[in-house]
mmCIF file with all atom_site columns, C-alpha atoms in Angstrom:
data_model
loop_
_atom_site.group_PDB
_atom_site.id
_atom_site.type_symbol
_atom_site.label_atom_id
_atom_site.label_alt_id
_atom_site.label_comp_id
_atom_site.label_asym_id
_atom_site.label_entity_id
_atom_site.label_seq_id
_atom_site.pdbx_PDB_ins_code
_atom_site.Cartn_x
_atom_site.Cartn_y
_atom_site.Cartn_z
_atom_site.occupancy
_atom_site.B_iso_or_equiv
_atom_site.pdbx_formal_charge
_atom_site.auth_seq_id
_atom_site.auth_comp_id
_atom_site.auth_asym_id
_atom_site.auth_atom_id
_atom_site.pdbx_PDB_model_num
ATOM 1   C CA . MET U 1 1   ? 102.854 -24.607 -70.536  1.00 0.00 ? 1   MET U CA 1
ATOM 2   C CA . THR U 1 2   ? 106.604 -24.305 -70.889  1.00 0.00 ? 2   THR U CA 1
ATOM 3   C CA . PHE U 1 3   ? 107.931 -21.565 -73.115  1.00 0.00 ? 3   PHE U CA 1
ATOM 4   C CA . ASN U 1 4   ? 109.471 -23.046 -76.246  1.00 0.00 ? 4   ASN U CA 1
ATOM 5   C CA . ILE U 1 5   ? 111.618 -20.560 -78.132  1.00 0.00 ? 5   ILE U CA 1
ATOM 6   C CA . ASN U 1 6   ? 111.558 -22.612 -81.366  1.00 0.00 ? 6   ASN U CA 1
ATOM 7   C CA . GLU U 1 7   ? 107.753 -22.732 -81.443  1.00 0.00 ? 7   GLU U CA 1
ATOM 8   C CA . PHE U 1 8   ? 107.653 -19.029 -80.624  1.00 0.00 ? 8   PHE U CA 1
ATOM 9   C CA . VAL U 1 9   ? 109.978 -18.157 -83.531  1.00 0.00 ? 9   VAL U CA 1
ATOM 10  C CA . ASN U 1 10  ? 108.030 -20.456 -85.871  1.00 0.00 ? 10  ASN U CA 1
ATOM 11  C CA . GLU U 1 11  ? 104.794 -18.625 -84.979  1.00 0.00 ? 11  GLU U CA 1
ATOM 12  C CA . LEU U 1 12  ? 106.481 -15.297 -85.723  1.00 0.00 ? 12  LEU U CA 1
ATOM 13  C CA . HIS U 1 13  ? 107.591 -16.600 -89.131  1.00 0.00 ? 13  HIS U CA 1
ATOM 14  C CA . LYS U 1 14  ? 104.048 -17.794 -89.884  1.00 0.00 ? 14  LYS U CA 1
ATOM 15  C CA . LYS U 1 15  ? 102.609 -14.392 -89.020  1.00 0.00 ? 15  LYS U CA 1
ATOM 16  C CA . PHE U 1 16  ? 105.086 -12.315 -91.021  1.00 0.00 ? 16  PHE U CA 1
ATOM 17  C CA . GLU U 1 17  ? 105.023 -14.650 -94.019  1.00 0.00 ? 17  GLU U CA 1
ATOM 18  C CA . GLN U 1 18  ? 101.256 -15.054 -94.003  1.00 0.00 ? 18  GLN U CA 1
ATOM 19  C CA . LYS U 1 19  ? 99.654  -14.919 -97.431  1.00 0.00 ? 19  LYS U CA 1
ATOM 20  C CA . TYR U 1 20  ? 96.265  -13.356 -97.933  1.00 0.00 ? 20  TYR U CA 1
ATOM 21  C CA . ASP U 1 21  ? 93.209  -15.441 -98.713  1.00 0.00 ? 21  ASP U CA 1
ATOM 22  C CA . PRO U 1 22  ? 92.400  -14.796 -102.384 1.00 0.00 ? 22  PRO U CA 1
ATOM 23  C CA . THR U 1 23  ? 88.626  -15.099 -101.854 1.00 0.00 ? 23  THR U CA 1
ATOM 24  C CA . TRP U 1 24  ? 88.249  -11.787 -100.014 1.00 0.00 ? 24  TRP U CA 1
ATOM 25  C CA . ILE U 1 25  ? 89.849  -8.375  -99.737  1.00 0.00 ? 25  ILE U CA 1
ATOM 26  C CA . MET U 1 26  ? 90.476  -5.925  -96.919  1.00 0.00 ? 26  MET U CA 1
ATOM 27  C CA . PRO U 1 27  ? 89.359  -2.293  -97.148  1.00 0.00 ? 27  PRO U CA 1
ATOM 28  C CA . SER U 1 28  ? 92.881  -1.204  -96.188  1.00 0.00 ? 28  SER U CA 1
ATOM 29  C CA . GLU U 1 29  ? 94.143  -2.688  -99.479  1.00 0.00 ? 29  GLU U CA 1
ATOM 30  C CA . ILE U 1 30  ? 92.366  0.010   -101.482 1.00 0.00 ? 30  ILE U CA 1
ATOM 31  C CA . THR U 1 31  ? 93.776  2.912   -99.439  1.00 0.00 ? 31  THR U CA 1
ATOM 32  C CA . THR U 1 32  ? 97.200  2.689   -101.014 1.00 0.00 ? 32  THR U CA 1
ATOM 33  C CA . CYS U 1 33  ? 98.487  2.139   -104.501 1.00 0.00 ? 33  CYS U CA 1
ATOM 34  C CA . LEU U 1 34  ? 96.561  -0.825  -105.914 1.00 0.00 ? 34  LEU U CA 1
ATOM 35  C CA . ARG U 1 35  ? 99.725  -2.145  -107.521 1.00 0.00 ? 35  ARG U CA 1
ATOM 36  C CA . LYS U 1 36  ? 101.488 -2.131  -104.183 1.00 0.00 ? 36  LYS U CA 1
ATOM 37  C CA . SER U 1 37  ? 98.572  -4.027  -102.620 1.00 0.00 ? 37  SER U CA 1
ATOM 38  C CA . PHE U 1 38  ? 98.675  -6.451  -105.554 1.00 0.00 ? 38  PHE U CA 1
ATOM 39  C CA . TYR U 1 39  ? 102.410 -7.051  -105.089 1.00 0.00 ? 39  TYR U CA 1
ATOM 40  C CA . ILE U 1 40  ? 102.005 -7.470  -101.342 1.00 0.00 ? 40  ILE U CA 1
ATOM 41  C CA . ARG U 1 41  ? 99.540  -10.269 -102.020 1.00 0.00 ? 41  ARG U CA 1
ATOM 42  C CA . LYS U 1 42  ? 101.608 -11.892 -104.752 1.00 0.00 ? 42  LYS U CA 1
ATOM 43  C CA . LYS U 1 43  ? 105.172 -11.394 -103.537 1.00 0.00 ? 43  LYS U CA 1
ATOM 44  C CA . GLY U 1 44  ? 105.343 -9.731  -100.197 1.00 0.00 ? 44  GLY U CA 1
ATOM 45  C CA . LYS U 1 45  ? 105.374 -10.385 -96.545  1.00 0.00 ? 45  LYS U CA 1
ATOM 46  C CA . ASN U 1 46  ? 103.800 -8.479  -93.716  1.00 0.00 ? 46  ASN U CA 1
ATOM 47  C CA . VAL U 1 47  ? 106.568 -6.028  -92.886  1.00 0.00 ? 47  VAL U CA 1
ATOM 48  C CA . ILE U 1 48  ? 106.549 -3.931  -89.756  1.00 0.00 ? 48  ILE U CA 1
ATOM 49  C CA . GLY U 1 49  ? 108.738 -0.882  -90.077  1.00 0.00 ? 49  GLY U CA 1
ATOM 50  C CA . GLU U 1 50  ? 109.501 1.849   -87.581  1.00 0.00 ? 50  GLU U CA 1
ATOM 51  C CA . SER U 1 51  ? 106.579 3.960   -88.854  1.00 0.00 ? 51  SER U CA 1
ATOM 52  C CA . ALA U 1 52  ? 104.175 1.091   -88.266  1.00 0.00 ? 52  ALA U CA 1
ATOM 53  C CA . VAL U 1 53  ? 105.387 0.693   -84.695  1.00 0.00 ? 53  VAL U CA 1
ATOM 54  C CA . TYR U 1 54  ? 104.730 4.388   -84.013  1.00 0.00 ? 54  TYR U CA 1
ATOM 55  C CA . GLY U 1 55  ? 101.339 4.051   -85.654  1.00 0.00 ? 55  GLY U CA 1
ATOM 56  C CA . ILE U 1 56  ? 100.421 1.056   -83.498  1.00 0.00 ? 56  ILE U CA 1
ATOM 57  C CA . ALA U 1 57  ? 101.440 2.925   -80.341  1.00 0.00 ? 57  ALA U CA 1
ATOM 58  C CA . ILE U 1 58  ? 99.305  5.941   -81.304  1.00 0.00 ? 58  ILE U CA 1
ATOM 59  C CA . HIS U 1 59  ? 96.360  3.684   -82.232  1.00 0.00 ? 59  HIS U CA 1
ATOM 60  C CA . ASN U 1 60  ? 96.599  2.032   -78.821  1.00 0.00 ? 60  ASN U CA 1
ATOM 61  C CA . THR U 1 61  ? 96.583  5.414   -77.061  1.00 0.00 ? 61  THR U CA 1
ATOM 62  C CA . VAL U 1 62  ? 93.542  6.626   -79.018  1.00 0.00 ? 62  VAL U CA 1
ATOM 63  C CA . GLN U 1 63  ? 91.748  3.331   -78.435  1.00 0.00 ? 63  GLN U CA 1
ATOM 64  C CA . ASP U 1 64  ? 92.402  3.490   -74.679  1.00 0.00 ? 64  ASP U CA 1
ATOM 65  C CA . ILE U 1 65  ? 90.728  6.901   -74.603  1.00 0.00 ? 65  ILE U CA 1
ATOM 66  C CA . ALA U 1 66  ? 87.869  5.694   -76.829  1.00 0.00 ? 66  ALA U CA 1
ATOM 67  C CA . LYS U 1 67  ? 87.090  2.921   -74.327  1.00 0.00 ? 67  LYS U CA 1
ATOM 68  C CA . LYS U 1 68  ? 86.139  5.621   -71.819  1.00 0.00 ? 68  LYS U CA 1
ATOM 69  C CA . PHE U 1 69  ? 83.427  6.681   -74.296  1.00 0.00 ? 69  PHE U CA 1
ATOM 70  C CA . ASP U 1 70  ? 82.115  3.113   -74.750  1.00 0.00 ? 70  ASP U CA 1
ATOM 71  C CA . CYS U 1 71  ? 83.412  2.826   -78.299  1.00 0.00 ? 71  CYS U CA 1
ATOM 72  C CA . GLU U 1 72  ? 84.020  -0.586  -79.808  1.00 0.00 ? 72  GLU U CA 1
ATOM 73  C CA . ILE U 1 73  ? 87.681  -1.109  -80.615  1.00 0.00 ? 73  ILE U CA 1
ATOM 74  C CA . GLU U 1 74  ? 88.913  -2.952  -83.731  1.00 0.00 ? 74  GLU U CA 1
ATOM 75  C CA . LYS U 1 75  ? 85.394  -4.060  -84.621  1.00 0.00 ? 75  LYS U CA 1
ATOM 76  C CA . GLU U 1 76  ? 85.353  -6.998  -87.020  1.00 0.00 ? 76  GLU U CA 1
ATOM 77  C CA . VAL U 1 77  ? 83.667  -6.070  -90.298  1.00 0.00 ? 77  VAL U CA 1
ATOM 78  C CA . ASN U 1 78  ? 82.546  -8.777  -92.709  1.00 0.00 ? 78  ASN U CA 1
ATOM 79  C CA . GLY U 1 79  ? 80.188  -8.438  -95.622  1.00 0.00 ? 79  GLY U CA 1
ATOM 80  C CA . LYS U 1 80  ? 79.757  -8.248  -99.340  1.00 0.00 ? 80  LYS U CA 1
ATOM 81  C CA . ILE U 1 81  ? 79.706  -5.466  -101.840 1.00 0.00 ? 81  ILE U CA 1
ATOM 82  C CA . GLY U 1 82  ? 78.122  -7.014  -104.881 1.00 0.00 ? 82  GLY U CA 1
ATOM 83  C CA . ASP U 1 83  ? 79.682  -10.451 -105.030 1.00 0.00 ? 83  ASP U CA 1
ATOM 84  C CA . ILE U 1 84  ? 82.971  -9.333  -103.456 1.00 0.00 ? 84  ILE U CA 1
ATOM 85  C CA . GLU U 1 85  ? 83.634  -10.473 -99.907  1.00 0.00 ? 85  GLU U CA 1
ATOM 86  C CA . ILE U 1 86  ? 85.173  -7.822  -97.662  1.00 0.00 ? 86  ILE U CA 1
ATOM 87  C CA . ARG U 1 87  ? 86.808  -8.410  -94.277  1.00 0.00 ? 87  ARG U CA 1
ATOM 88  C CA . GLY U 1 88  ? 88.514  -5.961  -92.006  1.00 0.00 ? 88  GLY U CA 1
ATOM 89  C CA . ARG U 1 89  ? 88.556  -4.198  -88.666  1.00 0.00 ? 89  ARG U CA 1
ATOM 90  C CA . ALA U 1 90  ? 87.149  -0.750  -88.093  1.00 0.00 ? 90  ALA U CA 1
ATOM 91  C CA . ASP U 1 91  ? 89.388  1.183   -85.707  1.00 0.00 ? 91  ASP U CA 1
ATOM 92  C CA . LEU U 1 92  ? 86.529  2.653   -83.664  1.00 0.00 ? 92  LEU U CA 1
ATOM 93  C CA . VAL U 1 93  ? 82.759  2.334   -83.685  1.00 0.00 ? 93  VAL U CA 1
ATOM 94  C CA . CYS U 1 94  ? 81.048  4.845   -81.417  1.00 0.00 ? 94  CYS U CA 1
ATOM 95  C CA . ASP U 1 95  ? 77.242  4.755   -81.427  1.00 0.00 ? 95  ASP U CA 1
ATOM 96  C CA . ASP U 1 96  ? 76.197  5.489   -85.041  1.00 0.00 ? 96  ASP U CA 1
ATOM 97  C CA . SER U 1 97  ? 79.703  6.502   -86.142  1.00 0.00 ? 97  SER U CA 1
ATOM 98  C CA . VAL U 1 98  ? 82.783  4.750   -87.476  1.00 0.00 ? 98  VAL U CA 1
ATOM 99  C CA . ILE U 1 99  ? 86.187  6.380   -87.008  1.00 0.00 ? 99  ILE U CA 1
ATOM 100 C CA . GLU U 1 100 ? 89.332  5.559   -88.958  1.00 0.00 ? 100 GLU U CA 1
ATOM 101 C CA . ILE U 1 101 ? 92.671  6.454   -87.353  1.00 0.00 ? 101 ILE U CA 1
ATOM 102 C CA . LYS U 1 102 ? 95.619  7.338   -89.577  1.00 0.00 ? 102 LYS U CA 1
ATOM 103 C CA . THR U 1 103 ? 99.007  8.279   -88.127  1.00 0.00 ? 103 THR U CA 1
ATOM 104 C CA . THR U 1 104 ? 100.537 10.273  -90.942  1.00 0.00 ? 104 THR U CA 1
ATOM 105 C CA . THR U 1 105 ? 100.984 13.816  -92.162  1.00 0.00 ? 105 THR U CA 1
ATOM 106 C CA . VAL U 1 106 ? 99.645  12.798  -95.577  1.00 0.00 ? 106 VAL U CA 1
ATOM 107 C CA . HIS U 1 107 ? 95.889  13.232  -95.853  1.00 0.00 ? 107 HIS U CA 1
ATOM 108 C CA . ASP U 1 108 ? 95.264  10.920  -98.776  1.00 0.00 ? 108 ASP U CA 1
ATOM 109 C CA . GLN U 1 109 ? 91.695  10.809  -100.074 1.00 0.00 ? 109 GLN U CA 1
ATOM 110 C CA . ARG U 1 110 ? 92.121  7.083   -100.663 1.00 0.00 ? 110 ARG U CA 1
ATOM 111 C CA . HIS U 1 111 ? 91.969  6.703   -96.873  1.00 0.00 ? 111 HIS U CA 1
ATOM 112 C CA . TYR U 1 112 ? 88.320  7.761   -97.079  1.00 0.00 ? 112 TYR U CA 1
ATOM 113 C CA . PHE U 1 113 ? 87.518  4.699   -99.182  1.00 0.00 ? 113 PHE U CA 1
ATOM 114 C CA . GLN U 1 114 ? 88.307  2.328   -96.334  1.00 0.00 ? 114 GLN U CA 1
ATOM 115 C CA . LEU U 1 115 ? 86.101  4.348   -94.018  1.00 0.00 ? 115 LEU U CA 1
ATOM 116 C CA . ALA U 1 116 ? 83.190  4.490   -96.488  1.00 0.00 ? 116 ALA U CA 1
ATOM 117 C CA . ILE U 1 117 ? 83.342  0.697   -96.942  1.00 0.00 ? 117 ILE U CA 1
ATOM 118 C CA . TYR U 1 118 ? 83.225  0.176   -93.172  1.00 0.00 ? 118 TYR U CA 1
ATOM 119 C CA . ALA U 1 119 ? 80.292  2.573   -92.816  1.00 0.00 ? 119 ALA U CA 1
ATOM 120 C CA . LYS U 1 120 ? 78.393  0.775   -95.592  1.00 0.00 ? 120 LYS U CA 1
ATOM 121 C CA . LEU U 1 121 ? 78.997  -2.720  -94.225  1.00 0.00 ? 121 LEU U CA 1
ATOM 122 C CA . LEU U 1 122 ? 78.207  -1.640  -90.653  1.00 0.00 ? 122 LEU U CA 1
ATOM 123 C CA . ASN U 1 123 ? 75.145  0.307   -91.834  1.00 0.00 ? 123 ASN U CA 1
ATOM 124 C CA . LEU U 1 124 ? 76.309  3.451   -90.015  1.00 0.00 ? 124 LEU U CA 1
ATOM 125 C CA . ASN U 1 125 ? 75.359  7.014   -90.889  1.00 0.00 ? 125 ASN U CA 1
ATOM 126 C CA . LYS U 1 126 ? 78.492  8.877   -89.833  1.00 0.00 ? 126 LYS U CA 1
ATOM 127 C CA . ALA U 1 127 ? 82.130  8.346   -90.760  1.00 0.00 ? 127 ALA U CA 1
ATOM 128 C CA . TYR U 1 128 ? 85.074  10.319  -89.385  1.00 0.00 ? 128 TYR U CA 1
ATOM 129 C CA . MET U 1 129 ? 88.758  10.499  -90.248  1.00 0.00 ? 129 MET U CA 1
ATOM 130 C CA . LEU U 1 130 ? 91.135  11.029  -87.352  1.00 0.00 ? 130 LEU U CA 1
ATOM 131 C CA . TYR U 1 131 ? 94.636  11.963  -88.499  1.00 0.00 ? 131 TYR U CA 1
ATOM 132 C CA . ILE U 1 132 ? 97.414  12.176  -85.932  1.00 0.00 ? 132 ILE U CA 1
ATOM 133 C CA . ASP U 1 133 ? 100.819 13.373  -87.048  1.00 0.00 ? 133 ASP U CA 1
ATOM 134 C CA . ARG U 1 134 ? 103.448 10.987  -85.649  1.00 0.00 ? 134 ARG U CA 1
ATOM 135 C CA . ASP U 1 135 ? 106.030 13.774  -85.352  1.00 0.00 ? 135 ASP U CA 1
ATOM 136 C CA . THR U 1 136 ? 104.017 16.668  -83.944  1.00 0.00 ? 136 THR U CA 1
ATOM 137 C CA . ALA U 1 137 ? 100.955 14.962  -82.405  1.00 0.00 ? 137 ALA U CA 1
ATOM 138 C CA . ASN U 1 138 ? 98.820  17.426  -84.387  1.00 0.00 ? 138 ASN U CA 1
ATOM 139 C CA . ILE U 1 139 ? 95.244  16.114  -84.566  1.00 0.00 ? 139 ILE U CA 1
ATOM 140 C CA . THR U 1 140 ? 92.900  16.601  -87.507  1.00 0.00 ? 140 THR U CA 1
ATOM 141 C CA . PHE U 1 141 ? 89.368  15.225  -87.184  1.00 0.00 ? 141 PHE U CA 1
ATOM 142 C CA . PHE U 1 142 ? 86.578  15.554  -89.736  1.00 0.00 ? 142 PHE U CA 1
ATOM 143 C CA . GLN U 1 143 ? 83.503  13.832  -91.122  1.00 0.00 ? 143 GLN U CA 1
ATOM 144 C CA . ILE U 1 144 ? 83.435  12.436  -94.647  1.00 0.00 ? 144 ILE U CA 1
ATOM 145 C CA . ASP U 1 145 ? 80.417  12.339  -96.931  1.00 0.00 ? 145 ASP U CA 1
ATOM 146 C CA . ILE U 1 146 ? 79.779  8.601   -97.229  1.00 0.00 ? 146 ILE U CA 1
ATOM 147 C CA . SER U 1 147 ? 77.336  8.944   -100.118 1.00 0.00 ? 147 SER U CA 1
ATOM 148 C CA . PHE U 1 148 ? 79.922  10.865  -102.167 1.00 0.00 ? 148 PHE U CA 1
ATOM 149 C CA . VAL U 1 149 ? 82.942  8.652   -101.366 1.00 0.00 ? 149 VAL U CA 1
ATOM 150 C CA . LEU U 1 150 ? 81.299  5.209   -101.485 1.00 0.00 ? 150 LEU U CA 1
ATOM 151 C CA . PRO U 1 151 ? 80.909  4.895   -105.308 1.00 0.00 ? 151 PRO U CA 1
ATOM 152 C CA . PHE U 1 152 ? 84.640  5.632   -105.749 1.00 0.00 ? 152 PHE U CA 1
ATOM 153 C CA . ALA U 1 153 ? 85.495  3.100   -103.033 1.00 0.00 ? 153 ALA U CA 1
ATOM 154 C CA . ILE U 1 154 ? 83.338  0.418   -104.653 1.00 0.00 ? 154 ILE U CA 1
ATOM 155 C CA . GLU U 1 155 ? 84.964  1.047   -108.033 1.00 0.00 ? 155 GLU U CA 1
ATOM 156 C CA . ARG U 1 156 ? 88.396  0.618   -106.453 1.00 0.00 ? 156 ARG U CA 1
ATOM 157 C CA . VAL U 1 157 ? 87.293  -2.611  -104.762 1.00 0.00 ? 157 VAL U CA 1
ATOM 158 C CA . LYS U 1 158 ? 86.142  -3.927  -108.148 1.00 0.00 ? 158 LYS U CA 1
ATOM 159 C CA . THR U 1 159 ? 89.364  -2.880  -109.903 1.00 0.00 ? 159 THR U CA 1
ATOM 160 C CA . PHE U 1 160 ? 91.534  -4.549  -107.258 1.00 0.00 ? 160 PHE U CA 1
ATOM 161 C CA . THR U 1 161 ? 89.422  -7.715  -107.167 1.00 0.00 ? 161 THR U CA 1
ATOM 162 C CA . ASN U 1 162 ? 89.504  -8.042  -110.970 1.00 0.00 ? 162 ASN U CA 1
ATOM 163 C CA . ALA U 1 163 ? 93.288  -7.620  -110.977 1.00 0.00 ? 163 ALA U CA 1
ATOM 164 C CA . LEU U 1 164 ? 93.634  -10.404 -108.410 1.00 0.00 ? 164 LEU U CA 1
ATOM 165 C CA . LYS U 1 165 ? 91.182  -12.748 -110.146 1.00 0.00 ? 165 LYS U CA 1
ATOM 166 C CA . ASN U 1 166 ? 92.798  -12.252 -113.554 1.00 0.00 ? 166 ASN U CA 1
ATOM 167 C CA . ASN U 1 167 ? 96.362  -12.100 -112.207 1.00 0.00 ? 167 ASN U CA 1
ATOM 168 C CA . LYS U 1 168 ? 96.761  -8.827  -114.103 1.00 0.00 ? 168 LYS U CA 1
ATOM 169 C CA . LEU U 1 169 ? 98.491  -5.756  -112.728 1.00 0.00 ? 169 LEU U CA 1
ATOM 170 C CA . PRO U 1 170 ? 96.220  -2.866  -111.719 1.00 0.00 ? 170 PRO U CA 1
ATOM 171 C CA . PRO U 1 171 ? 96.949  0.467   -113.406 1.00 0.00 ? 171 PRO U CA 1
ATOM 172 C CA . LYS U 1 172 ? 99.983  2.410   -112.176 1.00 0.00 ? 172 LYS U CA 1
ATOM 173 C CA . GLU U 1 173 ? 99.282  5.126   -109.630 1.00 0.00 ? 173 GLU U CA 1
ATOM 174 C CA . TYR U 1 174 ? 102.099 7.638   -109.656 1.00 0.00 ? 174 TYR U CA 1
ATOM 175 C CA . SER U 1 175 ? 103.108 9.239   -106.378 1.00 0.00 ? 175 SER U CA 1
ATOM 176 C CA . PRO U 1 176 ? 106.192 10.818  -104.794 1.00 0.00 ? 176 PRO U CA 1
ATOM 177 C CA . LEU U 1 177 ? 106.204 7.718   -102.568 1.00 0.00 ? 177 LEU U CA 1
ATOM 178 C CA . CYS U 1 178 ? 106.948 5.462   -105.572 1.00 0.00 ? 178 CYS U CA 1
ATOM 179 C CA . LYS U 1 179 ? 110.674 6.029   -105.196 1.00 0.00 ? 179 LYS U CA 1
ATOM 180 C CA . TYR U 1 180 ? 110.549 4.413   -101.721 1.00 0.00 ? 180 TYR U CA 1
ATOM 181 C CA . CYS U 1 181 ? 108.359 1.457   -102.676 1.00 0.00 ? 181 CYS U CA 1
ATOM 182 C CA . ILE U 1 182 ? 109.984 -1.959  -102.228 1.00 0.00 ? 182 ILE U CA 1
ATOM 183 C CA . TYR U 1 183 ? 108.170 -3.118  -105.387 1.00 0.00 ? 183 TYR U CA 1
ATOM 184 C CA . LYS U 1 184 ? 109.420 -0.242  -107.575 1.00 0.00 ? 184 LYS U CA 1
ATOM 185 C CA . THR U 1 185 ? 111.550 -2.441  -109.843 1.00 0.00 ? 185 THR U CA 1
ATOM 186 C CA . TYR U 1 186 ? 108.640 -4.806  -110.519 1.00 0.00 ? 186 TYR U CA 1
ATOM 187 C CA . CYS U 1 187 ? 106.278 -1.902  -111.127 1.00 0.00 ? 187 CYS U CA 1
ATOM 188 C CA . ASP U 1 188 ? 108.639 0.015   -113.409 1.00 0.00 ? 188 ASP U CA 1
ATOM 189 C CA . ASN U 1 189 ? 108.992 -3.096  -115.563 1.00 0.00 ? 189 ASN U CA 1
ATOM 190 C CA . ASP U 1 190 ? 105.314 -4.084  -115.364 1.00 0.00 ? 190 ASP U CA 1
ATOM 191 C CA . THR U 1 191 ? 106.424 -7.434  -113.933 1.00 0.00 ? 191 THR U CA 1
ATOM 192 C CA . LEU U 1 192 ? 103.971 -9.790  -112.285 1.00 0.00 ? 192 LEU U CA 1
#
């Protein structure tokens, strides 16, 4: 096959302008502001910023080490919670445990929701958060209580799904990060 730069660039455009399938959601969509996830689906593109590149590099390093321990990497997760179809990829599955990797200094409890959903759909008993600070390489690793977190995660899944189905904005979720959000103007004006 001969390399065709035009086809290559067209494939890149398709990937970065890809719209989400409205019939299912990803657990990662409930780990951030639901409005932001809503806007990403309705208006946005897949944007890769500098932070994401660092995160991908750290994920790859962790996953290379996890392979030595026979962990499954980026395990496809598909299933239903109630009548809501969920699709995603668990970062690591090691024996009876699922591990979610986050490369940030912010330990947001919403991150636990993604992990609890994966544990439920994979029917696993243990779920661990692995936070790695991109700036300092500080590692924080701990187990979450799936039975405690899961009801909150399911409620968030329902809220997000209903917002998408009804084309109605989810409730605002105020955060110091709002001022950096690319959808701030829409959100401030409650614009669809």
